[in-house]
């Protein structure tokens, strides 16, 4: 097979990062980028040799004929871009949130599955060494049956009243703390525990934003008796960078995890291969990291794009974060909005 | 190439950065909320023979530089190793406004002293947007401004920028950065990276020499892409007249005991180590353990 001919659509913050990472893959050739910003295109054209630049992504798809694309436009555009890619049988990596509408997410999932195209969504925590380890432990039954959990995420993304408006200022475009931040905390629940059967008690607050929520909290209910809470706040200036926190209470112990490592409390000694002792055990990121071929902003960002490329090459299974997973998260976010409206705290 | 200091005192410990533990980071950031406490630690480090300081251009660096500038006679022997930029400063602005408006703000608000006004007259961002190199030089000037009057030996570009640009494989950016640092600041260009073997091979390919390369180097291979063996090979074959290599994250955020960590470091062909510590005991111990270039004597 020839090298994967790749296009990137949307060269903002994420597009710029993804370009750098995937450009290091020996079997990938970035042939074209699309963005509506002329300044961005001018710079890329001037400094990156051999790259085609397009103002209109449709022309990129028609003319450059990529095998695969990475979609990093504002989320409300993901649908039309993915749809056209599907029509041309192009593999797609779409950033999170998958779309800004649950029906669109479901359509895309079905379309891409029907054609057997590689499809992936950018829930990058699924490639993080800590959370991958937590999932492994939960599945192996290390702390027994999960009875309660907390999934939290904090960042200082918004710390004052916005002066200017952008796509981030409106929910219809995919802006707001739910789509931008909580999406990751929600997907972690999906990844490790599974999607909930019901969502109740959702409340959203605004602190600085004019049109979208800054804080969200909610309760996830499962038919088997498990339940958990979600709390996400993107105005918390005590955090220097976005941080996920996960707490799981099970019948045999408990797990506390964040990007730095894992703390495990065992009710009894673990007799399986982990050999964790009764009481507290600590797993540091330095105990469980796996290096990546090229590092730009965390191992997980490299691993997720290599997973996409390697799946196209037939070397990996492509089952870690599919459009289906993107749809599940989208559905939960949709429920959150409905429930919050019912509780009528934001508007 | 001017020789760099074998031991350089870093700054992560002061600013609530600890890759291992949020709690530890929090404690330290409380302690060092008072800048006085930072100066105390610096004084301990200097008393123990350290003469070089690496300091990121974060929002507190300005005050720290000011302190050392106004006490220059007392600290006349110090060599400074600024690292730029402070990425978090830009992150939120970019988030709110987008990349170009954010750069526009950084460049054109409150920077009349830099001769930026002239640039505005020439067309501002519209012109600069076409010339990434000119843009980079102006951003460098803004970041380096706070260190003015201190003895600058190396100006490091942070890994977040270096590795991002490395992925784009553009020689010009690296070449122009290095040239600019040498000419304008009479300092050595420094590059921080998590991909040292690849960066070094690229610099060789591009013919860019006399550069300081700073990267994580520890015996468990933490933050060392693609793998530890590639690092060992690159270090072994390095000619220090072309590239001086500096190790950071030598303890892998505390995963390795200091004695083991520096046995490993001392056995390698490295020119410098940057480390951070906040207690006299740890500073003393680390200084006594670092013995670069003494293995082969
Ligand atoms: N995984 C993560 O951690 C993470 C982090 C940040 C953002 N994201 C996601 O990445 C996506 C992009 O976010 P960002 O932060 O890069 O935003 P951004 O605003 O920086 O970038 C969006 C880019 O899309 C371009 N664009 C707009 N309309 C377009 C069109 N019709 N055709 C082509 N390009 C167009 C814009 O000019 C801009 O360059 C979003 O889905 C966002 O939620 C993910």
XYZ file of C-alpha atoms and ligand atoms in Angstrom:
688
model
C 0.000 0.000 0.000
C 1.161 3.535 -0.719
C 1.458 6.006 2.133
C -1.817 7.228 3.563
C -2.684 10.493 1.830
C -4.090 12.670 4.586
C -5.972 15.966 4.656
C -6.581 18.130 7.714
C -9.703 20.269 7.826
C -9.648 23.131 10.339
C -6.130 24.360 11.150
C -6.837 26.026 14.505
C -5.314 24.932 17.789
C -6.080 21.247 17.401
C -5.417 21.102 13.682
C -1.987 22.644 14.222
C -1.139 20.061 16.886
C -2.478 17.092 14.949
C -0.495 18.138 11.889
C 2.753 18.078 13.827
C 2.038 14.708 15.416
C 0.803 12.766 12.429
C 3.419 14.260 10.122
C 5.919 12.147 12.087
C 4.206 8.890 11.106
C 6.390 7.169 8.496
C 3.403 5.822 6.552
C 1.456 9.089 6.424
C 1.803 11.929 3.960
C -0.120 15.116 4.677
C -1.109 16.315 1.249
C -3.557 19.133 1.965
C -5.173 21.346 4.577
C -8.344 23.421 4.545
C -9.222 26.436 6.654
C -11.319 29.548 6.182
C -8.538 31.758 7.553
C -6.440 33.205 4.756
C -3.628 34.080 7.115
C -3.322 30.467 8.243
C -3.299 29.194 4.679
C -0.742 31.787 3.560
C 1.643 30.800 6.342
C 1.321 27.077 5.701
C 1.781 27.502 1.997
C 4.855 29.614 2.516
C 6.651 27.398 5.025
C 5.457 23.815 4.465
C 6.773 22.493 1.203
C 4.526 20.475 -1.050
C 1.299 21.170 0.786
C -1.948 22.090 -0.967
C -4.127 24.609 0.836
C -7.870 25.113 0.398
C -10.297 27.694 1.649
C -13.186 25.323 0.998
C -12.939 21.819 2.441
C -15.187 20.488 -0.324
C -12.523 21.375 -2.852
C -9.899 19.660 -0.746
C -11.954 16.476 -0.790
C -12.742 16.737 -4.514
C -9.341 17.788 -5.790
C -6.748 16.399 -3.407
C -8.534 13.045 -3.073
C -7.208 12.100 0.367
C -7.497 8.544 1.735
C -8.242 9.952 5.169
C -9.014 13.244 6.876
C -8.726 14.709 10.342
C -11.599 17.071 11.156
C -10.815 19.922 13.566
C -13.337 22.537 12.597
C -15.786 23.923 15.150
C -18.041 20.979 16.126
C -21.191 22.171 14.339
C -19.377 21.663 11.026
C -18.205 18.120 11.770
C -21.406 16.621 10.367
C -21.277 18.063 6.869
C -17.558 17.423 6.552
C -17.884 13.809 7.712
C -20.907 13.272 5.493
C -19.037 14.333 2.379
C -16.075 12.184 3.411
C -18.438 9.225 3.738
C -19.787 9.808 0.232
C -16.231 9.720 -1.105
C -15.281 6.710 1.065
C -12.675 8.592 3.070
C -11.613 7.442 6.549
C -12.250 10.039 9.255
C -10.804 11.096 12.566
C -13.161 13.735 14.025
C -12.333 15.837 17.052
C -14.633 15.760 20.074
C -17.433 16.608 20.638
C -18.328 14.410 17.700
C -21.092 16.802 16.544
C -23.275 19.482 18.095
C -26.426 17.402 17.608
C -27.226 13.876 18.729
C -29.180 12.859 15.634
C -26.291 13.825 13.399
C -23.949 11.763 15.557
C -26.188 8.717 15.182
C -26.458 9.166 11.408
C -22.706 9.388 10.975
C -22.138 6.328 13.123
C -24.505 4.285 10.979
C -23.158 5.576 7.686
C -19.519 4.881 8.500
C -20.277 1.450 9.930
C -22.282 0.557 6.827
C -19.310 1.226 4.558
C -16.684 -0.196 6.891
C -14.700 3.037 6.869
C -12.258 3.700 9.693
C -13.912 6.140 12.095
C -12.527 7.645 15.276
C -13.421 10.468 17.673
C -10.870 12.490 19.651
C -11.651 11.378 23.214
C -8.003 11.310 23.981
C -8.259 10.022 27.573
C -8.902 6.585 26.098
C -5.233 6.588 25.150
C -3.953 7.940 28.463
C -1.757 5.516 30.402
C -3.540 6.166 33.700
C -7.097 5.747 32.461
C -6.214 2.735 30.328
C -4.781 1.122 33.470
C -7.883 1.990 35.513
C -10.087 0.392 32.876
C -7.958 -2.734 32.913
C -8.254 -2.966 36.710
C -12.000 -2.422 36.730
C -12.538 -5.049 34.047
C -10.380 -7.551 35.892
C -12.558 -7.056 38.966
C -9.730 -5.689 41.129
C -12.100 -3.580 43.233
C -15.141 -5.788 42.708
C -18.468 -4.477 41.502
C -18.564 -0.698 41.035
C -21.252 0.791 43.273
C -20.556 4.532 43.220
C -18.329 6.841 41.195
C -17.426 10.481 40.686
C -16.147 11.879 37.418
C -14.871 15.439 37.641
C -12.994 17.808 35.408
C -11.624 21.250 36.145
C -9.918 23.899 34.070
C -9.339 27.637 33.983
C -10.523 27.951 30.382
C -12.820 30.890 31.137
C -11.711 33.258 33.867
C -13.388 36.516 32.957
C -16.284 37.911 30.982
C -15.639 37.330 27.289
C -14.740 40.402 25.285
C -15.351 38.898 21.892
C -17.612 36.154 20.663
C -16.514 33.097 18.705
C -17.918 29.656 17.987
C -17.120 28.811 21.596
C -19.730 31.301 22.804
C -22.708 29.302 21.505
C -23.999 25.830 22.227
C -25.348 25.412 18.676
C -21.770 25.603 17.463
C -20.426 23.158 20.012
C -19.322 25.708 22.616
C -19.850 25.645 26.391
C -18.466 23.681 29.325
C -20.489 20.562 28.493
C -19.281 20.135 24.912
C -15.788 21.411 25.457
C -14.798 20.050 28.867
C -17.444 17.766 30.350
C -17.381 15.727 27.136
C -14.073 14.248 28.338
C -15.360 13.453 31.850
C -18.495 11.888 30.361
C -16.559 9.797 27.884
C -14.368 8.506 30.721
C -17.509 7.180 32.415
C -18.579 5.580 29.124
C -15.117 4.119 28.685
C -14.708 2.657 32.152
C -18.250 2.031 33.453
C -20.499 2.275 30.401
C -23.347 4.600 29.426
C -25.941 5.276 32.167
C -29.566 4.162 32.028
C -30.855 7.455 33.371
C -29.651 10.970 34.057
C -31.174 13.077 36.849
C -30.547 16.170 38.912
C -28.590 18.035 36.257
C -27.835 21.652 36.956
C -25.841 24.182 34.998
C -24.569 27.601 35.996
C -23.115 30.587 34.256
C -20.366 32.581 35.897
C -18.705 34.509 33.090
C -20.198 33.207 29.847
C -23.122 35.011 28.331
C -24.793 32.242 26.349
C -23.344 28.953 27.526
C -22.898 27.095 30.806
C -19.665 27.344 32.813
C -20.479 24.642 35.364
C -22.409 21.414 35.099
C -23.243 18.737 37.618
C -25.455 15.703 37.312
C -26.203 12.185 38.534
C -25.934 9.065 36.372
C -28.114 6.083 37.297
C -27.643 2.441 36.274
C -30.215 -0.346 36.397
C -27.860 -2.562 38.385
C -27.913 -0.126 41.310
C -24.686 1.674 40.505
C -24.779 5.461 40.333
C -22.312 8.265 39.976
C -21.961 12.006 39.878
C -20.515 14.327 37.313
C -19.076 17.713 38.246
C -17.302 19.884 35.720
C -16.192 23.484 36.078
C -14.170 25.392 33.503
C -13.834 28.566 35.599
C -11.671 27.058 38.326
C -8.499 29.148 38.274
C -6.845 26.987 40.909
C -6.108 24.578 38.039
C -3.271 25.473 35.718
C -4.356 23.021 33.054
C -7.414 20.855 32.411
C -7.520 17.999 34.937
C -9.704 14.919 35.126
C -10.432 13.207 38.423
C -12.094 9.871 38.748
C -13.157 8.105 41.926
C -14.589 4.603 41.921
C -15.978 2.794 44.957
C -16.358 -0.962 44.530
C -17.277 -3.972 46.631
C -13.615 -4.896 47.115
C -11.904 -1.531 47.292
C -11.622 1.863 45.711
C -9.666 3.695 43.035
C -8.767 7.395 42.816
C -7.228 8.456 39.528
C -6.033 11.604 37.814
C -3.515 12.298 35.057
C -0.682 11.956 37.576
C -1.414 8.469 38.793
C -3.687 6.099 40.653
C -4.342 5.470 44.331
C -5.895 2.116 45.129
C -7.388 1.068 48.434
C -7.833 -2.675 48.800
C -10.165 -4.200 51.387
C -8.008 -7.352 51.282
C -4.676 -8.330 49.710
C -5.053 -8.860 45.983
C -3.966 -12.365 45.087
C -3.849 -11.824 41.307
C -0.794 -10.543 39.458
C -1.039 -6.939 40.730
C -0.131 -8.051 44.284
C -1.675 -4.918 45.762
C -1.756 -5.053 49.539
C -4.683 -4.491 51.822
C -4.844 -0.745 52.410
C -3.490 2.037 50.190
C -1.343 1.369 47.119
C 0.030 4.025 44.773
C 0.664 3.719 41.055
C 2.608 6.619 39.580
C 2.515 7.607 35.955
C 6.201 6.692 35.884
C 5.264 3.075 36.728
C 2.854 2.640 33.836
C 3.841 4.990 30.990
C 4.599 3.622 27.555
C 6.741 5.851 25.345
C 5.550 7.074 21.953
C 7.538 7.492 18.721
C 7.095 11.279 18.697
C 5.946 13.519 21.535
C 4.197 16.853 21.137
C 1.705 17.278 23.946
C 1.295 14.056 25.881
C 1.643 10.408 24.928
C -2.092 10.016 24.494
C -2.301 12.563 21.675
C 0.321 10.699 19.687
C -1.150 7.324 20.434
C -4.658 8.271 19.306
C -3.523 9.487 15.889
C -1.163 6.569 15.372
C -4.088 4.312 16.232
C -6.094 5.965 13.471
C -3.298 5.649 10.911
C -2.350 2.131 11.961
C -5.974 1.034 11.699
C -6.132 2.299 8.125
C -2.924 0.371 7.466
C -4.568 -2.734 8.903
C -2.134 -2.935 11.824
C -4.558 -2.048 14.628
C -8.197 -2.869 15.168
C -9.595 0.654 15.288
C -11.944 -0.153 18.140
C -10.756 2.197 20.883
C -12.766 5.353 20.224
C -15.164 4.931 17.326
C -18.018 7.071 16.060
C -20.218 4.799 18.153
C -18.406 5.964 21.277
C -18.727 9.517 20.007
C -22.454 8.994 19.603
C -22.813 7.586 23.147
C -21.131 10.635 24.649
C -23.235 12.891 22.431
C -26.380 11.191 23.626
C -25.445 11.709 27.268
C -24.744 15.392 26.637
C -28.094 15.679 24.902
C -29.789 14.166 27.969
C -27.913 16.572 30.223
C -29.280 19.558 28.330
C -32.835 18.214 28.483
C -32.571 17.425 32.183
C -31.013 20.784 33.001
C -33.762 22.576 31.140
C -36.321 20.630 33.121
C -34.613 21.735 36.309
C -34.465 25.209 34.756
C -31.492 26.676 36.473
C -29.529 28.105 33.598
C -31.884 29.955 31.248
C 30.959 27.337 21.581
C 31.054 28.782 25.054
C 30.835 26.044 27.699
C 27.626 25.915 29.683
C 27.477 25.377 33.441
C 27.547 21.777 34.584
C 24.826 22.404 37.115
C 21.874 24.685 36.501
C 19.198 25.421 39.083
C 15.657 25.055 37.714
C 12.336 26.572 38.753
C 9.487 24.026 38.498
C 9.514 23.510 42.251
C 8.550 27.149 42.793
C 5.542 27.271 40.543
C 3.399 24.339 41.547
C 4.621 21.992 38.862
C 5.047 18.408 39.924
C 4.321 15.644 37.460
C 3.950 13.102 40.202
C 1.552 14.662 42.640
C -0.970 17.417 42.548
C -0.861 17.574 46.349
C 2.873 18.111 46.526
C 2.620 20.737 43.813
C -0.070 22.521 45.778
C 1.953 22.557 48.977
C 4.960 23.989 47.203
C 2.953 26.588 45.379
C 1.552 27.756 48.728
C 4.997 27.930 50.240
C 6.405 29.883 47.323
C 3.454 32.174 46.956
C 5.698 34.518 48.911
C 8.515 35.417 46.630
C 10.758 35.915 49.672
C 10.697 32.158 50.125
C 11.901 31.693 46.567
C 14.867 34.022 47.158
C 15.765 32.058 50.285
C 16.009 28.853 48.283
C 18.084 30.571 45.607
C 20.474 31.797 48.287
C 20.853 28.277 49.624
C 21.575 27.030 46.115
C 24.232 29.726 45.560
C 25.811 29.009 48.943
C 26.209 25.420 47.765
C 28.132 26.425 44.690
C 25.427 26.804 42.034
C 26.075 29.684 39.645
C 23.466 29.223 36.939
C 19.704 29.652 36.919
C 17.068 28.476 34.458
C 13.894 30.536 34.736
C 10.735 30.293 32.657
C 9.171 33.560 31.566
C 6.019 32.968 33.605
C 4.015 35.698 35.287
C 6.257 35.747 38.369
C 9.583 35.740 36.572
C 9.471 39.494 36.051
C 9.524 40.154 39.779
C 12.282 37.614 40.337
C 14.450 39.135 37.606
C 13.855 42.559 39.074
C 15.121 41.356 42.450
C 18.349 39.990 40.989
C 18.858 43.033 38.809
C 18.559 45.413 41.698
C 20.993 43.315 43.754
C 23.370 42.782 40.893
C 26.517 43.459 42.865
C 25.662 40.663 45.262
C 24.825 38.235 42.434
C 27.329 39.349 39.825
C 28.640 35.855 39.062
C 25.265 34.373 38.089
C 24.562 33.064 34.595
C 20.949 33.109 33.412
C 19.214 30.505 31.270
C 15.771 31.876 30.432
C 13.228 29.520 28.892
C 10.505 31.027 26.746
C 7.591 31.321 26.293
C 5.245 30.689 29.222
C 2.713 28.628 27.277
C -0.223 28.992 29.667
C -0.163 32.733 29.192
C -1.108 32.205 25.570
C -3.382 29.207 26.000
C -6.366 31.068 27.417
C -6.036 34.024 25.111
C -5.962 31.745 22.122
C -8.932 29.902 23.494
C -10.974 33.046 23.766
C -9.937 34.871 20.639
C -8.233 32.512 18.260
C -4.554 32.352 17.443
C -3.943 35.461 15.381
C -5.996 37.883 17.451
C -4.182 36.573 20.540
C -0.761 37.171 18.983
C -1.998 40.523 17.832
C -2.871 41.418 21.422
C 0.440 40.215 22.789
C 2.334 42.196 20.203
C 0.387 45.388 20.046
C -0.795 46.137 23.545
C 1.642 47.842 25.910
C 4.700 47.181 23.872
C 5.478 50.547 22.442
C 8.930 50.292 24.014
C 9.818 47.534 21.606
C 9.500 49.602 18.512
C 6.364 47.695 17.755
C 4.700 50.948 16.864
C 6.830 51.003 13.782
C 5.438 47.642 12.851
C 1.909 48.888 13.264
C 2.714 51.654 10.854
C 4.009 49.069 8.409
C 0.718 47.226 8.472
C 0.768 45.261 11.716
C -0.529 41.716 11.739
C -1.585 41.813 8.128
C 2.075 42.039 7.161
C 3.466 39.955 9.977
C 0.975 37.213 9.248
C 2.864 36.584 6.043
C 6.225 36.465 7.748
C 6.367 33.903 10.530
C 10.054 34.578 11.106
C 9.571 38.274 11.799
C 6.661 37.359 14.042
C 8.803 34.890 15.962
C 11.541 37.464 16.502
C 9.078 39.944 17.929
C 7.599 37.356 20.268
C 11.104 36.399 21.409
C 11.872 40.041 22.184
C 8.729 40.387 24.244
C 9.520 37.281 26.262
C 13.190 38.089 26.783
C 12.545 41.689 27.805
C 12.136 40.801 31.490
C 15.669 39.362 31.663
C 17.305 42.519 30.399
C 20.378 43.506 32.394
C 21.050 39.972 33.616
C 23.882 37.851 32.254
C 22.138 35.638 29.740
C 24.085 32.572 28.652
C 21.450 30.439 26.895
C 17.931 31.248 25.730
C 15.822 28.117 25.616
C 12.705 27.596 23.594
C 10.182 25.461 25.487
C 9.501 21.919 24.308
C 5.860 22.667 23.559
C 7.032 24.963 20.750
C 10.175 23.068 19.736
C 8.438 19.718 19.365
C 5.420 21.232 17.642
C 7.703 22.911 15.080
C 9.849 19.803 14.786
C 6.785 17.914 13.593
C 6.410 20.402 10.738
C 9.964 19.717 9.660
C 10.759 23.336 8.746
C 14.472 24.121 8.810
C 14.013 27.851 8.485
C 12.273 28.300 11.827
C 15.075 26.588 13.750
C 17.816 28.235 11.746
C 16.388 31.714 12.207
C 15.736 31.240 15.918
C 19.293 30.121 16.565
C 20.797 32.876 14.480
C 18.657 35.534 16.098
C 19.551 34.461 19.646
C 23.258 34.532 18.822
C 23.207 37.884 17.050
C 20.723 39.898 19.018
C 21.379 38.543 22.514
C 24.913 37.294 22.153
C 23.713 34.108 23.840
C 23.650 30.437 22.934
C 20.432 29.151 21.390
C 18.817 26.403 23.458
C 16.096 23.952 22.513
C 14.097 21.911 25.020
C 12.600 18.740 23.610
C 11.003 15.406 24.447
C 12.370 14.025 21.161
C 16.087 14.601 21.573
C 17.476 11.961 19.183
C 15.187 13.087 16.376
C 15.781 16.795 16.990
C 19.540 16.283 17.051
C 19.498 14.305 13.802
C 17.408 17.022 12.167
C 19.759 19.784 13.318
C 22.654 17.789 11.891
C 20.830 17.331 8.605
C 20.100 21.064 8.464
C 23.659 21.993 9.406
C 22.577 23.933 12.504
C 25.326 23.617 15.102
C 26.485 25.155 18.392
C 23.152 24.616 20.032
C 22.294 23.562 23.582
C 19.764 20.731 23.688
C 17.894 20.116 26.921
C 15.805 16.967 27.337
C 14.505 14.537 29.932
C 17.180 11.955 30.619
C 16.605 9.287 33.235
C 17.225 5.600 33.499
C 13.569 4.584 33.239
C 13.056 6.369 29.916
C 10.341 8.682 31.225
C 9.427 11.439 28.735
C 12.075 10.196 26.336
C 10.698 9.618 22.835
C 11.074 7.379 20.948
C 12.927 5.233 23.530
C 15.851 5.150 25.913
C 18.204 3.266 23.591
C 17.941 5.981 20.938
C 18.921 8.514 23.615
C 21.913 6.465 24.714
C 23.122 6.172 21.120
C 22.628 9.875 20.393
C 24.443 10.876 23.586
C 27.330 8.503 23.035
C 27.963 9.725 19.499
C 27.589 13.399 20.309
C 30.353 15.908 19.740
C 29.945 18.482 22.542
C 31.562 21.143 20.375
C 28.508 20.945 18.153
C 25.754 20.226 20.639
C 25.932 20.611 24.384
C 23.467 18.260 26.017
C 21.630 19.143 29.205
C 19.600 16.632 31.205
C 16.329 17.460 32.932
C 13.806 15.201 34.741
C 16.775 13.171 35.942
C 14.766 11.769 38.862
C 11.732 11.104 36.642
C 9.519 13.129 38.997
C 10.850 11.244 41.987
C 10.534 7.713 40.616
C 14.305 7.204 40.850
C 16.470 7.622 43.940
C 18.937 10.465 43.604
C 22.036 8.274 43.995
C 20.852 5.869 41.283
C 19.698 8.695 39.064
C 23.062 10.459 39.092
C 25.131 7.269 38.819
C 23.337 6.900 35.510
C 23.686 10.553 34.510
C 27.375 10.665 35.428
C 28.080 7.663 33.235
C 26.857 9.531 30.134
C 28.534 11.996 27.800
C 26.473 14.965 29.048
C 27.529 18.571 29.506
C 24.998 19.795 32.029
C 22.149 18.956 34.375
C 19.249 21.182 35.361
C 17.533 20.213 38.594
C 15.116 21.779 41.028
C 14.852 21.280 44.768
C 13.550 23.335 47.625
C 15.272 22.001 50.731
C 18.891 22.576 51.683
C 19.364 18.850 52.198
C 18.233 17.953 48.675
C 20.182 20.770 47.079
C 23.390 19.782 48.894
C 22.934 16.136 48.086
C 22.242 16.750 44.403
C 25.212 19.078 43.982
C 27.474 16.489 45.565
C 26.107 13.692 43.377
C 26.486 15.403 39.999
C 29.924 14.556 38.607
C 29.711 15.155 34.887
C 32.742 14.400 32.772
C 34.709 12.949 35.650
C 34.128 9.328 34.719
C 36.810 9.207 32.081
C 39.499 11.136 33.910
N -9.157 16.694 22.371
C -8.956 17.827 22.969
O -8.400 17.855 24.047
C -9.425 19.104 22.327
C -8.919 20.326 22.763
C -9.349 21.503 22.131
C -10.268 21.428 21.112
N -10.773 20.224 20.706
C -11.782 20.121 19.624
O -11.133 20.361 18.378
C -12.020 21.037 17.486
C -11.395 22.371 17.059
O -11.100 23.129 18.222
P -9.920 24.204 18.242
O -9.622 24.465 19.657
O -8.839 23.753 17.347
O -10.687 25.457 17.624
P -10.105 26.668 16.749
O -11.155 27.682 16.730
O -8.747 27.009 17.214
O -9.953 26.019 15.306
C -11.013 25.825 14.426
C -10.471 26.082 13.021
O -11.448 25.718 12.064
C -11.425 26.684 11.028
N -12.689 26.658 10.314
C -13.872 27.248 10.637
N -14.779 26.992 9.694
C -14.189 26.217 8.751
C -14.625 25.640 7.518
N -15.864 25.794 7.060
N -13.726 24.928 6.807
C -12.458 24.754 7.234
N -12.002 25.290 8.386
C -12.859 26.013 9.134
C -11.147 27.989 11.755
O -10.630 28.974 10.876
C -10.122 27.539 12.776
O -8.807 27.638 12.276
C -13.324 21.205 18.258
O -14.166 20.117 17.948
C -12.875 21.155 19.691
O -13.881 20.778 20.599
C -10.332 19.069 21.285
